[in-house]
Amino acid sequence: THRKLETRLKEHIYDCIFKILLKRVIHPNDVTIISTNIDLLRLLDKIIRDKRNEETMRTFETEEVYLELSEIKNINLEKELDILRGSKKFSFENNSGHLKLSTVHSFKGIESSFIVYLLTEKDTEELIYTAITRSKKDLMIFLHESSAYFTFFKNQLGFSF
């Protein structure tokens, strides 16, 4: 049931993102979803590819590749993922024509017209600053009401939830 709840949450995030993109006629090429939680990004990527039949550009492995690598015995999974992610980051194309997903760390120094930031409890002020300054034009932030930053974004920036 915990897994089902997590999946519903990711699908809710997906629905919110695409509702805005469709309403404002924003091309997927102009959108980058970033977070420090790679598991969240990987599953959201899978939902996007499954529900929209849409190709994405990522700085990390797909959920399918992750599960496949996880089942292989006698490999150093962390090392293999580091190698794969390094190659994905190297070949990452910001103007690929596709919606992009990236960790905040991998997206440092790059900008996008529309940033969707999935803020987590573990994000530091420095990472939050890095994430929100990646946007050239529009920024959408998802965070939990219990987040230490919820009140800040609601009161100081006038965001509506």
One Martini backbone bead per residue (centre of mass of N, CA, C, O) as a GRO file, in nm:
protein
  161
    1THR     BB    1   0.055   0.065  -0.017
    2HIS     BB    2   0.298   0.257  -0.021
    3ARG     BB    3   0.353   0.225  -0.326
    4LYS     BB    4   0.073   0.327  -0.420
    5LEU     BB    5   0.099   0.609  -0.296
    6GLU     BB    6   0.352   0.694  -0.452
    7THR     BB    7   0.229   0.660  -0.734
    8ARG     BB    8  -0.002   0.864  -0.696
    9LEU     BB    9   0.180   1.105  -0.645
   10LYS     BB   10   0.328   1.097  -0.918
   11GLU     BB   11   0.067   1.122  -1.086
   12HIS     BB   12  -0.011   1.397  -0.972
   13ILE     BB   13   0.234   1.547  -1.070
   14TYR     BB   14   0.192   1.485  -1.364
   15ASP     BB   15  -0.089   1.615  -1.392
   16CYS     BB   16  -0.004   1.903  -1.311
   17ILE     BB   17   0.207   1.954  -1.525
   18PHE     BB   18   0.027   1.890  -1.787
   19LYS     BB   19  -0.193   2.093  -1.735
   20ILE     BB   20  -0.011   2.343  -1.767
   21LEU     BB   21   0.117   2.283  -2.043
   22LEU     BB   22  -0.151   2.272  -2.200
   23LYS     BB   23  -0.273   2.545  -2.117
   24ARG     BB   24   0.013   2.708  -2.210
   25VAL     BB   25   0.159   2.585  -2.449
   26ILE     BB   26   0.411   2.390  -2.370
   27HIS     BB   27   0.697   2.269  -2.470
   28PRO     BB   28   0.890   2.006  -2.376
   29ASN     BB   29   1.169   2.143  -2.447
   30ASP     BB   30   1.111   2.374  -2.208
   31VAL     BB   31   1.133   2.126  -2.001
   32THR     BB   32   1.243   2.076  -1.651
   33ILE     BB   33   1.300   1.816  -1.422
   34ILE     BB   34   1.391   1.860  -1.075
   35SER     BB   35   1.605   1.677  -0.835
   36THR     BB   36   1.746   1.489  -0.559
   37ASN     BB   37   1.542   1.250  -0.635
   38ILE     BB   38   1.600   0.983  -0.837
   39ASP     BB   39   1.358   0.796  -0.786
   40LEU     BB   40   1.141   0.999  -0.859
   41LEU     BB   41   1.240   1.064  -1.145
   42ARG     BB   42   1.230   0.777  -1.261
   43LEU     BB   43   0.919   0.733  -1.217
   44LEU     BB   44   0.823   0.984  -1.368
   45ASP     BB   45   0.945   0.907  -1.637
   46LYS     BB   46   0.777   0.649  -1.675
   47ILE     BB   47   0.502   0.785  -1.675
   48ILE     BB   48   0.551   0.966  -1.919
   49ARG     BB   49   0.617   0.738  -2.121
   50ASP     BB   50   0.351   0.575  -2.077
   51LYS     BB   51   0.116   0.799  -2.096
   52ARG     BB   52   0.256   0.976  -2.358
   53ASN     BB   53   0.460   0.848  -2.542
   54GLU     BB   54   0.736   0.996  -2.443
   55GLU     BB   55   1.023   1.127  -2.486
   56THR     BB   56   1.328   1.149  -2.297
   57MET     BB   57   1.568   1.337  -2.109
   58ARG     BB   58   1.853   1.211  -1.921
   59THR     BB   59   2.090   1.182  -1.625
   60PHE     BB   60   1.969   0.887  -1.614
   61GLU     BB   61   1.826   0.603  -1.560
   62THR     BB   62   1.596   0.392  -1.607
   63GLU     BB   63   1.386   0.188  -1.446
   64GLU     BB   64   1.448  -0.063  -1.615
   65VAL     BB   65   1.757  -0.056  -1.585
   66TYR     BB   66   1.770  -0.056  -1.280
   67LEU     BB   67   1.630  -0.332  -1.238
   68GLU     BB   68   1.824  -0.496  -1.408
   69LEU     BB   69   2.085  -0.428  -1.247
   70SER     BB   70   1.975  -0.524  -0.963
   71GLU     BB   71   1.969  -0.843  -1.059
   72ILE     BB   72   2.267  -0.847  -1.079
   73LYS     BB   73   2.524  -1.035  -1.002
   74ASN     BB   74   2.843  -0.933  -0.922
   75ILE     BB   75   2.794  -0.619  -0.890
   76ASN     BB   76   2.856  -0.272  -0.879
   77LEU     BB   77   2.598  -0.073  -0.880
   78GLU     BB   78   2.712   0.208  -0.815
   79LYS     BB   79   2.930   0.205  -1.035
   80GLU     BB   80   2.746   0.156  -1.281
   81LEU     BB   81   2.571   0.410  -1.238
   82ASP     BB   82   2.796   0.620  -1.257
   83ILE     BB   83   2.875   0.555  -1.548
   84LEU     BB   84   2.596   0.598  -1.678
   85ARG     BB   85   2.550   0.891  -1.574
   86GLY     BB   86   2.798   1.014  -1.708
   87SER     BB   87   2.703   0.953  -2.001
   88LYS     BB   88   2.431   1.101  -1.984
   89LYS     BB   89   2.545   1.380  -1.916
   90PHE     BB   90   2.729   1.409  -2.167
   91SER     BB   91   2.460   1.357  -2.371
   92PHE     BB   92   2.311   1.596  -2.280
   93GLU     BB   93   2.028   1.775  -2.430
   94ASN     BB   94   1.865   2.074  -2.401
   95ASN     BB   95   1.777   2.072  -2.735
   96SER     BB   96   1.603   1.782  -2.808
   97GLY     BB   97   1.264   1.803  -2.794
   98HIS     BB   98   1.253   1.712  -2.495
   99LEU     BB   99   1.184   1.621  -2.205
  100LYS     BB  100   1.346   1.687  -1.890
  101LEU     BB  101   1.564   1.505  -1.657
  102SER     BB  102   1.717   1.602  -1.334
  103THR     BB  103   1.946   1.665  -1.133
  104VAL     BB  104   2.066   1.928  -0.973
  105HIS     BB  105   2.366   1.864  -1.007
  106SER     BB  106   2.352   1.811  -1.327
  107PHE     BB  107   2.216   2.121  -1.374
  108LYS     BB  108   2.448   2.279  -1.337
  109GLY     BB  109   2.478   2.557  -1.558
  110ILE     BB  110   2.182   2.520  -1.647
  111GLU     BB  111   1.897   2.603  -1.852
  112SER     BB  112   1.534   2.674  -1.843
  113SER     BB  113   1.226   2.793  -1.911
  114PHE     BB  114   1.098   2.531  -1.749
  115ILE     BB  115   1.076   2.461  -1.406
  116VAL     BB  116   1.058   2.157  -1.219
  117TYR     BB  117   1.050   2.136  -0.864
  118LEU     BB  118   1.139   1.867  -0.639
  119LEU     BB  119   1.114   1.910  -0.319
  120THR     BB  120   1.300   1.803  -0.039
  121GLU     BB  121   1.391   1.745   0.287
  122LYS     BB  122   1.715   1.733   0.204
  123ASP     BB  123   1.723   2.013   0.108
  124THR     BB  124   1.916   2.276   0.071
  125GLU     BB  125   1.961   2.603   0.024
  126GLU     BB  126   2.167   2.567  -0.205
  127LEU     BB  127   1.991   2.374  -0.380
  128ILE     BB  128   1.749   2.558  -0.408
  129TYR     BB  129   1.894   2.786  -0.548
  130THR     BB  130   1.993   2.624  -0.787
  131ALA     BB  131   1.716   2.533  -0.889
  132ILE     BB  132   1.566   2.820  -0.922
  133THR     BB  133   1.812   2.936  -1.117
  134ARG     BB  134   1.740   2.755  -1.386
  135SER     BB  135   1.525   2.960  -1.458
  136LYS     BB  136   1.422   3.180  -1.719
  137LYS     BB  137   1.089   3.196  -1.651
  138ASP     BB  138   0.961   2.927  -1.521
  139LEU     BB  139   0.817   2.808  -1.197
  140MET     BB  140   0.775   2.485  -1.038
  141ILE     BB  141   0.673   2.381  -0.706
  142PHE     BB  142   0.727   2.089  -0.510
  143LEU     BB  143   0.585   2.056  -0.176
  144HIS     BB  144   0.550   1.995   0.142
  145GLU     BB  145   0.373   2.125   0.405
  146SER     BB  146   0.611   2.025   0.615
  147SER     BB  147   0.805   2.203   0.508
  148ALA     BB  148   1.037   2.446   0.592
  149TYR     BB  149   0.958   2.612   0.303
  150PHE     BB  150   0.656   2.666   0.275
  151THR     BB  151   0.618   2.945   0.412
  152PHE     BB  152   0.812   3.100   0.242
  153PHE     BB  153   0.676   3.059  -0.038
  154LYS     BB  154   0.399   3.164   0.048
  155ASN     BB  155   0.477   3.449   0.177
  156GLN     BB  156   0.727   3.580   0.017
  157LEU     BB  157   0.619   3.492  -0.294
  158GLY     BB  158   0.302   3.441  -0.329
  159PHE     BB  159   0.215   3.160  -0.330
  160SER     BB  160  -0.011   2.921  -0.452
  161PHE     BB  161  -0.197   2.609  -0.335
   0.00000   0.00000   0.00000
